[in-house]
Amino acid sequence: MDFTKMQGLGNDFIIVEAISWEEAGKYQVHAEKLCNRFLGIGGDGLVVIGNDSEADVFMRIFNSDGSEAMMCGNGIRCVARYVYEKKLVSGTAFSVRTMSGLKYPVLELDSDSVSQVRVDMGEPVLQNQAIPVNAPGSNLGLEVLLEKGCLTGTAVSMGNPHFVVLVDSIEATPIEAWGSEVEVHRIFPERTNVEFVQVLNSDEMIMRVWERGCGVTQACGTGACASTVAAVLNGKTGRRVTVHLLGGDLLIEWDKDNNRVYMTGPAENVFSGRIELA
């Protein structure tokens, strides 16, 4: 199997090609082994792509634990650069079919080389039943009872579920302990990604993430989008925010009509190779 290793702000992926959306599903059984950082290639996820009948290309993502993800912001930027450089698409703007619907990347070029990728991530979902969250009422001020204490946060879906917790200090936050417990909490029937956010000012925030199916990662694009939406809804920031992640920065914009969220950030090639599938 030929593959390319790519990363977006340190969130790394193994990218392979398949002839169809259905054929891509056959790679799921290999995801956990391939993503193993000691026994495989290593990565936060296995991304299978190819030309598509419903969009220009498709993208299916299998997490490092073997589960399938609905969407991945850093992953789609990597895919956008890959399909452009491999000439699977003819222009710098195209459509990508994902488990959470069509997404629309636009490549920013510098002397014909991809410098940044801007992606229309769609409209955030704010209704509990659709996120999904097993709780009545608003997605704001949700309380999650933990073994030791209670966390209050905001639920948002960006095609995948997120629970955003505003904290006073990232450094003082037990991200692994809280994240692992919240991910599988009964209030989230499909599990959830968990973001911890320290707002610096109306234009900047620090975010750390516990990703569903992966654990702590260097960055999460959909998480940065969900965190910005949550910060706006809670009156903490404006609609154009630089999100500081472990792997670097993302620019997130939520339009004034509450319709579309746009994410801009880098995507880099790491290496390519071939590996035998057992």
XYZ file of C-alpha atoms in Angstrom, residues 18 28 33 75 77 79 82 97 99 106 109 118 123-124 130 155 177 190 193 201 203 214 220 225 257 259 267:
27
model
C -9.109 4.119 -2.852
C -10.890 0.592 8.640
C -2.178 -0.917 13.510
C -7.376 16.306 8.094
C -6.644 20.682 4.956
C -6.439 16.203 1.958
C -2.712 16.255 -1.305
C -17.516 14.614 0.444
C -19.395 11.712 6.589
C -9.821 26.867 -1.093
C -0.794 29.675 -3.177
C -9.187 27.948 3.919
C -23.006 25.820 9.825
C -22.583 24.859 13.481
C -28.864 17.001 16.726
C -22.114 21.676 23.233
C -8.268 13.233 33.316
C -21.940 9.107 20.367
C -14.508 15.675 21.568
C -8.952 38.706 24.628
C -9.458 38.106 19.238
C -7.487 9.687 19.765
C -8.137 19.928 16.177
C -14.320 26.033 15.118
C -25.510 35.615 10.132
C -24.406 30.496 9.010
C -0.973 21.560 5.860
